[in-house]
């Protein structure tokens, strides 16, 4: 029976500090404010947005929504980003991705004022993660993984970590963040040979490929720690992770469930970034 | 007996294309030009500089030197970078590092015009390597490793690569470049546990720590490919790599020697970048 690494206690501990900082700022006449830019109405975006708004409200953070129709043009999205940039009362921006086809996502991301890039989508923030300079904010989900390991007392120094998936939202940045904490990090992906062996031999494995229940018994070994970043909907309409939880849980030492795992820490990280961005522009 | 992966044929093949491009540019009235910024007179800088100037001359690339005394201030170095930036006849800049103590190296690096950053020292170029966008030039030594693998026909797709050393000059960027070619990449360093095992089990190992002959028999296995990026001087004053070559050569399948290995490709990569930068600003 694995230890369940629930996200709630991690998010709550983070949020406690965030709420205190938000209160201080508000007392000084600064209302920490998050802009949400959403194009279209994808169910998972809407679901995340509801969670984010709820948490923002609880923490005393205001939310301003910039909602665009699914057929919005690149210029429409760029115009929304420009509004966010120009509005001094907005401290951070969450933009849902992927953007609809035909929009140059990299161009839109890089149009955002780096100081408001609380979800690590600009080249400047990602360079900060890669170079380990502390410049900018890392992507929230990548940082959520690190916060969970910290909260539950896992010291990664010298440990072997396998990261499965190499996106700029999770895989690559979390690899760099754990490397900065002196883990030995292996970046794996769909072309990796002998993936089950690599995963079994690692002390910690981060699964972040968005493939529902794709990682089964052959990937797990006793005592290891598993972070499951995937949030997928299975054929019966149930939420599930990238990991076959039923297969992993009796074997591994500790695992984040889906739901109630990594995902529930991400919005807490986002809110902390918003408040930190508000502090930085004082 | 391992195959010797000599750098010269790789550098020559690269240089052939570079010379042709340089000739075309010159015929159009554009003299491809490299600026070299050097602070002090470290012997290894001087040695690299001689090699670079010789190769530049052979390829029809002009060199402009900005030489500063060892006690130069940060403002002095920034002034040299500003001159490089403002001079439209200069297409690329090589600045020797590390800079003397007391100078904020990151600030100096980021002062360079990204378009002239032919050695991947700015945050923008490193973000390009991390994000795999093709923006900017990667650090020359990291690219030299990739050029050697390409030239000798090693397809890294699906292969396991261990990178020992995590500098921004070699370790991290070469890891990202090989990941982009679908290798499974493990980033190792001085805190990594069981490093010999990790190295033995990899198909390809890149050693880049600057520790003379630090990697001995226990790190090698039959058939694997070894790239030795280290350029060190041993106690007898002889050049040597990070790898104990005498121990590795009878065991591994292929290895770059030191000297005559990776180092001899780096200046060829640098010159190609200069010419590409000159083409880009036409």
Coordinates of C-alpha atoms in Angstrom, one line a residue:
Chain A
X1 CA 0.0 0.0 0.0
X2 CA 1.6 3.2 -1.2
X3 CA 1.5 6.5 0.8
X4 CA -1.0 8.8 -1.0
X5 CA 0.6 12.1 -1.8
X6 CA -2.6 14.2 -1.7
X7 CA -2.4 17.7 -3.2
X8 CA -4.8 19.4 -0.8
X9 CA -2.4 19.7 2.2
X10 CA 0.3 21.0 -0.1
X11 CA -2.0 23.6 -1.7
X12 CA -3.4 24.6 1.7
X13 CA 0.1 25.2 3.1
X14 CA 1.0 27.3 0.1
X15 CA -2.3 29.2 0.1
X16 CA -1.9 30.1 3.8
X17 CA 1.2 32.1 3.0
X18 CA -0.4 33.5 -0.2
X19 CA -3.5 34.7 1.7
X20 CA -1.3 36.5 4.3
X21 CA 0.7 38.2 1.5
X22 CA -2.5 39.2 -0.4
X23 CA -3.9 40.7 2.8
X24 CA -0.8 42.8 3.3
X25 CA -0.9 44.0 -0.2
X26 CA -4.6 44.9 0.0
X27 CA -4.0 46.8 3.2
X28 CA -1.4 48.8 1.2
X29 CA -4.1 49.5 -1.5
X30 CA -2.9 47.0 -4.0
X31 CA -5.5 44.4 -5.1
X32 CA -3.6 41.4 -6.4
X33 CA -5.2 40.6 -9.8
X34 CA -5.1 37.7 -12.2
X35 CA -6.1 37.9 -15.8
X36 CA -7.5 34.8 -17.4
X37 CA -7.4 34.7 -21.2
X38 CA -9.5 31.9 -22.7
X39 CA -10.3 31.2 -26.3
X40 CA -13.3 28.9 -26.9
X41 CA -15.0 26.8 -24.2
X42 CA -13.1 23.5 -23.8
X43 CA -14.5 21.6 -20.9
X44 CA -11.1 21.1 -19.2
X45 CA -10.3 24.8 -19.5
X46 CA -13.7 25.7 -17.9
X47 CA -13.1 23.2 -15.2
X48 CA -9.7 24.6 -14.4
X49 CA -11.0 28.1 -14.6
X50 CA -13.8 27.4 -12.0
X51 CA -11.2 25.9 -9.6
X52 CA -8.8 28.9 -10.1
X53 CA -11.6 31.5 -9.6
X54 CA -12.8 29.7 -6.4
X55 CA -9.2 29.6 -5.0
X56 CA -8.6 33.2 -6.0
X57 CA -11.7 34.4 -4.2
X58 CA -10.8 32.5 -1.1
X59 CA -7.3 34.1 -1.1
X60 CA -8.4 37.7 -1.8
X61 CA -7.1 37.7 -5.4
X62 CA -9.3 39.4 -8.0
X63 CA -9.8 37.7 -11.4
X64 CA -10.4 39.5 -14.7
X65 CA -11.5 37.4 -17.6
X66 CA -10.7 38.0 -21.3
X67 CA -13.0 35.6 -23.1
X68 CA -12.7 35.1 -26.9
X69 CA -14.8 33.0 -29.2
X70 CA -13.3 29.7 -30.6
X71 CA -12.8 31.3 -34.0
X72 CA -10.9 34.3 -32.7
X73 CA -8.0 35.4 -34.9
X74 CA -4.4 35.8 -33.8
X75 CA -4.9 39.6 -33.8
X76 CA -7.8 39.2 -31.4
X77 CA -5.7 37.1 -29.0
X78 CA -2.8 39.5 -29.3
X79 CA -5.2 42.4 -28.6
X80 CA -6.3 40.7 -25.4
X81 CA -2.7 40.2 -24.4
X82 CA -1.9 43.8 -25.1
X83 CA -4.8 44.9 -22.8
X84 CA -3.4 42.7 -20.1
X85 CA 0.1 44.2 -20.6
X86 CA -1.2 47.8 -20.6
X87 CA -3.4 47.4 -17.5
X88 CA -1.2 48.2 -14.5
X89 CA -3.9 46.8 -12.1
X90 CA -3.3 43.3 -13.5
X91 CA -0.3 41.5 -12.0
X92 CA -0.4 38.1 -13.7
X93 CA -1.9 36.3 -16.7
X94 CA -3.1 32.7 -17.2
X95 CA -3.8 31.9 -20.8
X96 CA -5.3 28.5 -21.7
X97 CA -3.5 26.4 -24.2
X98 CA -3.3 25.0 -26.7
X99 CA -4.7 27.9 -28.7
X100 CA -6.9 27.1 -31.7
X101 CA -5.2 26.0 -34.9
X102 CA -3.9 28.7 -37.1
X103 CA -2.8 30.9 -34.2
X104 CA 1.0 31.2 -33.7
X105 CA 1.1 30.2 -30.1
X106 CA 4.8 31.0 -29.5
X107 CA 4.2 34.6 -30.9
X108 CA 1.2 35.1 -28.5
X109 CA 3.1 33.7 -25.5
X110 CA 6.1 35.9 -26.2
X111 CA 3.8 39.0 -26.5
X112 CA 3.0 38.8 -22.8
X113 CA 4.9 41.2 -20.5
X114 CA 7.5 38.9 -18.8
X115 CA 6.7 40.5 -15.5
X116 CA 3.1 39.2 -15.7
X117 CA 4.1 35.7 -16.9
X118 CA 3.0 33.8 -13.8
X119 CA 2.7 30.5 -15.7
X120 CA 6.1 30.3 -17.4
X121 CA 5.0 30.7 -21.0
X122 CA 7.5 33.3 -22.3
X123 CA 10.9 32.5 -23.6
X124 CA 12.3 34.7 -20.8
X125 CA 10.7 32.6 -18.0
X126 CA 11.8 29.3 -19.6
X127 CA 15.3 30.6 -20.0
X128 CA 15.3 31.4 -16.3
X129 CA 14.3 27.8 -15.6
X130 CA 16.9 26.4 -18.0
X131 CA 19.7 28.6 -16.7
X132 CA 18.5 28.4 -13.1
X133 CA 18.8 32.1 -12.6
X134 CA 15.6 32.6 -10.6
X135 CA 14.4 35.1 -13.3
X136 CA 10.7 34.7 -14.1
X137 CA 8.2 32.1 -12.9
X138 CA 8.4 28.5 -13.8
X139 CA 5.3 26.8 -15.3
X140 CA 2.8 26.2 -12.4
X141 CA 2.4 22.5 -12.9
X142 CA 6.1 21.8 -13.0
X143 CA 6.5 23.8 -9.8
X144 CA 3.5 21.9 -8.3
X145 CA 5.5 18.6 -8.7
X146 CA 8.5 20.2 -6.8
X147 CA 6.2 21.6 -4.1
X148 CA 4.7 18.1 -3.5
X149 CA 8.1 16.5 -3.1
X150 CA 9.2 19.3 -0.7
X151 CA 6.0 19.2 1.3
X152 CA 6.2 15.4 1.9
X153 CA 9.9 15.6 2.7
X154 CA 11.5 13.9 -0.3
X155 CA 15.0 15.1 -0.7
X156 CA 15.9 14.6 -4.4
X157 CA 19.7 15.3 -4.0
X158 CA 21.6 12.5 -5.7
X159 CA 18.4 10.5 -6.4
X160 CA 17.5 9.2 -9.8
X161 CA 14.5 10.9 -11.4
X162 CA 12.8 9.8 -14.6
X163 CA 10.6 12.4 -16.3
X164 CA 8.3 10.8 -18.9
X165 CA 7.2 13.5 -21.4
X166 CA 9.2 16.4 -22.6
X167 CA 6.7 19.3 -23.0
X168 CA 7.6 22.9 -22.1
X169 CA 4.7 22.9 -19.7
X170 CA 5.9 20.1 -17.5
X171 CA 8.5 17.6 -18.6
X172 CA 11.4 19.9 -19.5
X173 CA 10.9 22.5 -16.8
X174 CA 10.4 19.9 -14.0
X175 CA 13.6 18.1 -15.2
X176 CA 15.5 21.4 -14.9
X177 CA 14.0 22.2 -11.5
X178 CA 14.9 18.8 -10.1
X179 CA 18.4 19.0 -11.7
X180 CA 18.9 22.3 -9.8
X181 CA 18.2 20.3 -6.6
X182 CA 20.9 17.9 -7.6
X183 CA 18.8 15.0 -8.8
X184 CA 20.1 12.9 -11.6
X185 CA 17.4 13.4 -14.2
X186 CA 16.5 11.2 -17.2
X187 CA 14.3 12.8 -19.8
X188 CA 12.1 10.1 -21.5
X189 CA 9.5 10.2 -24.2
X190 CA 7.6 8.2 -26.8
X191 CA 10.8 7.3 -28.6
X192 CA 12.6 6.0 -25.5
X193 CA 13.6 2.4 -25.7
X194 CA 13.2 0.2 -22.6
X195 CA 11.0 2.8 -20.9
X196 CA 9.6 0.3 -18.3
X197 CA 13.2 -0.5 -17.2
X198 CA 14.1 3.1 -16.9
X199 CA 11.0 3.9 -14.9
X200 CA 11.5 0.8 -12.6
X201 CA 15.0 1.7 -11.8
X202 CA 14.3 5.4 -10.9
X203 CA 13.8 6.5 -7.3
X204 CA 11.2 9.1 -8.5
X205 CA 9.2 9.1 -11.7
X206 CA 7.2 12.0 -13.1
X207 CA 4.6 10.9 -15.7
X208 CA 3.4 13.7 -17.9
X209 CA 2.3 12.5 -21.3
X210 CA -1.4 12.9 -21.2
X211 CA -2.0 9.2 -22.1
X212 CA -4.7 7.7 -19.9
X213 CA -3.5 4.8 -17.7
X214 CA -0.7 4.2 -20.2
X215 CA 1.9 3.1 -17.6
X216 CA 1.3 -0.3 -16.1
X217 CA 2.8 -2.8 -13.7
X218 CA 6.0 -3.3 -15.6
X219 CA 6.9 0.4 -15.0
X220 CA 6.8 0.2 -11.2
X221 CA 9.1 -1.0 -8.5
X222 CA 8.9 -1.2 -4.7
X223 CA 9.5 1.9 -2.7
X224 CA 9.7 4.4 -5.5
X225 CA 7.8 7.7 -5.6
X226 CA 5.4 8.4 -8.5
X227 CA 4.0 11.8 -9.5
X228 CA 1.2 11.5 -12.0
X229 CA 0.7 14.7 -13.8
X230 CA -1.8 13.5 -16.3
X231 CA -5.5 14.6 -16.1
X232 CA -7.4 12.5 -18.6
X233 CA -10.9 11.3 -19.1
X234 CA -11.3 7.6 -19.8
X235 CA -13.8 5.9 -22.0
X236 CA -16.4 5.8 -19.2
X237 CA -16.0 9.5 -18.7
X238 CA -14.0 9.2 -15.4
X239 CA -11.0 11.3 -14.6
X240 CA -7.8 9.3 -14.6
X241 CA -4.0 9.9 -14.7
X242 CA -1.3 8.7 -17.0
X243 CA -0.6 5.9 -14.5
X244 CA -2.6 2.8 -14.0
X245 CA -3.2 3.6 -10.4
X246 CA -4.7 0.3 -9.4
X247 CA -1.5 -1.4 -10.7
X248 CA 0.9 1.0 -9.2
X249 CA -0.6 1.6 -5.8
X250 CA 0.1 -1.8 -4.3
X251 CA 3.7 -1.7 -5.5
X252 CA 5.2 1.8 -5.2
X253 CA 6.1 3.6 -2.0
X254 CA 4.2 6.8 -2.6
X255 CA 2.0 8.1 -5.4
X256 CA -0.1 11.2 -6.2
X257 CA -3.7 10.2 -7.1
X258 CA -5.7 11.7 -10.0
X259 CA -7.8 13.6 -9.1
X260 CA -6.7 15.1 -5.8
X261 CA -3.0 15.0 -6.6
X262 CA -0.8 17.4 -8.7
X263 CA -3.7 19.2 -10.3
X264 CA -4.9 20.5 -6.9
X265 CA -1.6 22.1 -6.2
X266 CA -1.3 23.9 -9.6
X267 CA -3.8 26.6 -8.9
X268 CA -2.2 27.2 -5.4
X269 CA 1.1 27.8 -7.2
X270 CA -0.5 30.1 -9.7
X271 CA -2.0 32.3 -7.0
X272 CA 1.3 32.5 -5.2
X273 CA 2.9 33.7 -8.4
X274 CA 0.2 36.3 -8.9
X275 CA 0.8 37.7 -5.4
X276 CA 4.6 37.5 -5.9
X277 CA 4.2 39.4 -9.1
X278 CA 2.1 42.0 -7.3
X279 CA 4.8 42.4 -4.7
X280 CA 7.5 42.7 -7.4
X281 CA 5.7 45.7 -9.1
X282 CA 5.2 47.6 -5.9
Chain B
X1 CA 40.4 -1.0 -30.1
X2 CA 37.9 1.9 -30.4
X3 CA 37.2 3.8 -33.5
X4 CA 38.9 7.3 -33.2
X5 CA 36.4 10.0 -33.8
X6 CA 38.8 12.7 -35.0
X7 CA 37.6 16.2 -35.1
X8 CA 39.4 17.3 -38.2
X9 CA 37.3 15.6 -40.9
X10 CA 34.2 17.0 -39.1
X11 CA 35.6 20.5 -39.0
X12 CA 36.8 20.3 -42.6
X13 CA 33.4 19.2 -43.9
X14 CA 31.8 22.0 -42.0
X15 CA 34.4 24.5 -43.1
X16 CA 34.0 23.7 -46.8
X17 CA 30.4 24.9 -46.7
X18 CA 31.3 27.9 -44.6
X19 CA 34.0 29.0 -47.0
X20 CA 31.6 28.7 -50.0
X21 CA 29.1 30.9 -48.1
X22 CA 31.7 33.4 -47.0
X23 CA 32.9 33.7 -50.6
X24 CA 29.3 34.3 -51.8
X25 CA 28.9 37.0 -49.2
X26 CA 32.2 38.7 -50.0
X27 CA 31.2 38.8 -53.7
X28 CA 28.1 40.7 -52.6
X29 CA 30.2 43.2 -50.7
X30 CA 29.6 41.7 -47.2
X31 CA 32.8 40.8 -45.3
X32 CA 31.8 38.2 -42.7
X33 CA 33.4 39.5 -39.4
X34 CA 33.9 38.0 -36.0
X35 CA 34.6 40.1 -32.9
X36 CA 36.7 38.5 -30.2
X37 CA 36.3 40.0 -26.7
X38 CA 39.1 38.9 -24.3
X39 CA 39.8 40.1 -20.8
X40 CA 43.3 39.2 -19.6
X41 CA 45.6 36.7 -21.1
X42 CA 44.8 33.2 -19.9
X43 CA 46.9 30.7 -21.8
X44 CA 43.9 28.6 -22.9
X45 CA 42.1 31.7 -24.2
X46 CA 45.1 32.7 -26.2
X47 CA 45.5 29.2 -27.5
X48 CA 41.8 29.0 -28.6
X49 CA 42.1 32.5 -30.1
X50 CA 45.1 31.5 -32.2
X51 CA 43.2 28.5 -33.6
X52 CA 40.1 30.6 -34.2
X53 CA 42.0 33.4 -36.0
X54 CA 43.8 30.8 -38.2
X55 CA 40.6 29.1 -39.2
X56 CA 38.9 32.5 -39.8
X57 CA 41.7 33.6 -42.1
X58 CA 41.5 30.3 -44.1
X59 CA 37.7 30.8 -44.5
X60 CA 37.7 34.4 -45.5
X61 CA 36.3 35.6 -42.3
X62 CA 37.7 38.8 -40.7
X63 CA 38.5 39.0 -37.0
X64 CA 38.3 42.2 -34.9
X65 CA 39.8 41.9 -31.4
X66 CA 38.6 43.8 -28.3
X67 CA 41.3 43.2 -25.8
X68 CA 41.0 44.3 -22.2
X69 CA 43.4 44.1 -19.3
X70 CA 42.8 41.6 -16.5
X71 CA 41.7 44.3 -14.1
X72 CA 39.1 45.7 -16.5
X73 CA 35.8 46.8 -14.8
X74 CA 32.4 45.6 -15.7
X75 CA 31.8 49.0 -17.4
X76 CA 34.8 48.4 -19.5
X77 CA 33.6 45.1 -20.7
X78 CA 30.1 46.4 -21.2
X79 CA 31.6 49.2 -23.3
X80 CA 33.3 46.7 -25.5
X81 CA 30.1 44.8 -26.0
X82 CA 28.3 48.0 -26.8
X83 CA 30.9 48.7 -29.5
X84 CA 30.3 45.2 -30.9
X85 CA 26.6 45.8 -30.9
X86 CA 26.8 49.2 -32.6
X87 CA 29.1 48.2 -35.3
X88 CA 27.1 46.9 -38.3
X89 CA 30.2 45.4 -39.9
X90 CA 30.5 42.9 -37.1
X91 CA 28.3 39.8 -37.4
X92 CA 29.2 37.7 -34.5
X93 CA 30.9 37.9 -31.1
X94 CA 33.1 35.4 -29.2
X95 CA 33.7 36.5 -25.6
X96 CA 36.0 34.4 -23.5
X97 CA 34.7 33.2 -20.2
X98 CA 34.8 33.0 -17.2
X99 CA 35.2 36.7 -16.9
X100 CA 37.4 37.9 -14.0
X101 CA 35.8 37.9 -10.5
X102 CA 33.7 40.9 -9.6
X103 CA 32.2 41.1 -13.1
X104 CA 28.5 40.1 -13.4
X105 CA 29.0 37.7 -16.3
X106 CA 25.2 37.1 -16.8
X107 CA 24.7 40.9 -17.2
X108 CA 27.5 41.1 -19.7
X109 CA 26.3 38.1 -21.7
X110 CA 22.8 39.5 -21.9
X111 CA 24.1 42.8 -23.1
X112 CA 25.2 41.3 -26.4
X113 CA 22.8 41.8 -29.3
X114 CA 21.1 38.4 -29.7
X115 CA 21.6 38.5 -33.4
X116 CA 25.4 38.5 -32.9
X117 CA 25.3 35.8 -30.2
X118 CA 27.1 33.1 -32.3
X119 CA 28.2 31.2 -29.2
X120 CA 24.9 30.8 -27.4
X121 CA 25.7 33.0 -24.3
X122 CA 22.5 35.1 -24.1
X123 CA 19.3 34.0 -22.4
X124 CA 17.5 34.3 -25.8
X125 CA 19.8 31.8 -27.5
X126 CA 19.6 29.4 -24.5
X127 CA 15.8 29.6 -24.5
X128 CA 15.9 28.7 -28.1
X129 CA 17.9 25.6 -27.3
X130 CA 15.7 24.7 -24.4
X131 CA 12.4 25.3 -26.3
X132 CA 13.8 23.8 -29.5
X133 CA 12.5 26.7 -31.5
X134 CA 15.6 27.2 -33.8
X135 CA 15.9 30.8 -32.5
X136 CA 19.5 31.9 -31.9
X137 CA 22.7 29.8 -32.1
X138 CA 23.5 27.1 -29.6
X139 CA 26.8 27.1 -27.7
X140 CA 29.5 26.0 -30.2
X141 CA 31.0 23.2 -28.1
X142 CA 27.6 21.7 -27.6
X143 CA 26.9 21.8 -31.3
X144 CA 30.3 20.4 -32.0
X145 CA 29.3 17.2 -30.1
X146 CA 26.2 16.9 -32.3
X147 CA 28.2 17.5 -35.5
X148 CA 30.6 14.7 -34.6
X149 CA 27.8 12.2 -34.0
X150 CA 26.2 13.3 -37.3
X151 CA 29.4 13.2 -39.3
X152 CA 30.3 9.7 -38.1
X153 CA 26.7 8.4 -38.7
X154 CA 25.5 7.9 -35.2
X155 CA 21.7 8.0 -35.1
X156 CA 20.8 8.9 -31.5
X157 CA 17.0 8.3 -31.9
X158 CA 15.8 6.1 -29.0
X159 CA 19.4 5.7 -27.7
X160 CA 20.4 6.3 -24.2
X161 CA 22.8 9.2 -23.7
X162 CA 24.4 10.1 -20.4
X163 CA 25.7 13.7 -20.2
X164 CA 28.2 14.2 -17.3
X165 CA 28.4 17.8 -16.3
X166 CA 25.5 20.4 -16.4
X167 CA 27.1 23.7 -17.5
X168 CA 25.3 26.1 -19.8
X169 CA 28.2 25.9 -22.2
X170 CA 28.0 22.2 -22.8
X171 CA 26.1 19.9 -20.5
X172 CA 22.6 21.4 -20.5
X173 CA 22.5 22.5 -24.1
X174 CA 23.9 19.3 -25.6
X175 CA 21.4 17.4 -23.5
X176 CA 18.6 19.4 -25.1
X177 CA 20.0 19.1 -28.6
X178 CA 20.2 15.3 -28.3
X179 CA 16.7 15.2 -26.7
X180 CA 15.5 17.1 -29.8
X181 CA 16.9 14.2 -31.8
X182 CA 14.9 11.8 -29.8
X183 CA 17.6 10.4 -27.5
X184 CA 16.8 9.4 -24.0
X185 CA 19.0 11.8 -22.0
X186 CA 20.3 11.5 -18.5
X187 CA 21.9 14.6 -16.9
X188 CA 24.6 13.6 -14.4
X189 CA 26.9 15.7 -12.2
X190 CA 29.1 15.6 -9.2
X191 CA 26.2 14.7 -6.9
X192 CA 25.0 11.8 -9.0
X193 CA 25.0 8.4 -7.2
X194 CA 26.2 5.3 -9.1
X195 CA 27.7 7.4 -11.8
X196 CA 29.9 4.6 -13.2
X197 CA 26.8 2.4 -13.6
X198 CA 24.9 5.1 -15.4
X199 CA 27.8 5.7 -17.7
X200 CA 28.4 2.0 -18.4
X201 CA 24.8 1.5 -19.3
X202 CA 24.5 4.4 -21.7
X203 CA 24.9 3.9 -25.5
X204 CA 26.6 7.3 -25.7
X205 CA 28.3 9.3 -23.0
X206 CA 29.3 13.0 -23.1
X207 CA 31.9 13.9 -20.5
X208 CA 32.1 17.6 -19.8
X209 CA 33.3 18.4 -16.3
X210 CA 36.8 19.7 -16.8
X211 CA 38.3 17.1 -14.4
X212 CA 41.5 15.7 -15.9
X213 CA 41.3 11.9 -16.6
X214 CA 38.6 11.6 -13.9
X215 CA 36.6 8.8 -15.6
X216 CA 38.3 5.5 -15.4
X217 CA 37.7 1.9 -16.4
X218 CA 34.6 1.4 -14.2
X219 CA 32.7 4.0 -16.4
X220 CA 33.1 2.2 -19.7
X221 CA 31.4 -0.6 -21.5
X222 CA 32.0 -2.4 -24.8
X223 CA 30.6 -0.8 -27.9
X224 CA 29.6 2.5 -26.4
X225 CA 30.5 5.9 -27.9
X226 CA 32.4 8.4 -25.8
X227 CA 32.6 12.1 -26.5
X228 CA 35.3 13.7 -24.3
X229 CA 34.7 17.5 -24.1
X230 CA 37.3 18.2 -21.5
X231 CA 40.5 20.1 -22.4
X232 CA 42.8 19.9 -19.4
X233 CA 46.5 20.2 -18.6
X234 CA 47.8 17.3 -16.5
X235 CA 50.6 17.5 -13.9
X236 CA 53.2 16.9 -16.5
X237 CA 51.9 19.8 -18.6
X238 CA 50.3 17.6 -21.2
X239 CA 46.8 18.2 -22.7
X240 CA 44.3 15.6 -21.6
X241 CA 40.5 15.0 -21.6
X242 CA 38.1 14.3 -18.8
X243 CA 38.3 10.6 -19.7
X244 CA 41.2 8.3 -18.9
X245 CA 41.8 7.6 -22.6
X246 CA 44.2 4.7 -22.1
X247 CA 41.6 2.9 -20.0
X248 CA 38.7 3.7 -22.3
X249 CA 40.2 3.1 -25.7
X250 CA 40.5 -0.7 -25.5
X251 CA 37.0 -1.1 -24.2
X252 CA 34.6 1.4 -25.9
X253 CA 33.4 1.2 -29.5
X254 CA 34.3 4.8 -30.5
X255 CA 35.9 7.8 -28.7
X256 CA 37.0 11.3 -29.4
X257 CA 40.6 11.9 -28.5
X258 CA 42.0 15.0 -26.7
X259 CA 43.5 16.9 -28.4
X260 CA 42.2 16.3 -32.0
X261 CA 38.6 15.6 -30.9
X262 CA 35.7 17.9 -30.0
X263 CA 37.9 20.9 -29.5
X264 CA 38.9 20.9 -33.2
X265 CA 35.3 21.1 -34.3
X266 CA 34.3 24.0 -32.1
X267 CA 36.0 26.8 -34.1
X268 CA 34.5 25.3 -37.3
X269 CA 31.1 25.6 -35.7
X270 CA 31.8 29.1 -34.6
X271 CA 32.8 30.2 -38.1
X272 CA 29.7 28.7 -39.6
X273 CA 27.6 30.6 -37.1
X274 CA 29.4 33.9 -38.0
X275 CA 28.6 33.3 -41.7
X276 CA 25.0 32.4 -40.9
X277 CA 24.7 35.5 -38.8
X278 CA 26.1 37.6 -41.7
X279 CA 23.5 36.0 -44.1
X280 CA 20.7 36.7 -41.6
X281 CA 21.5 40.4 -41.5
X282 CA 21.6 40.8 -45.3

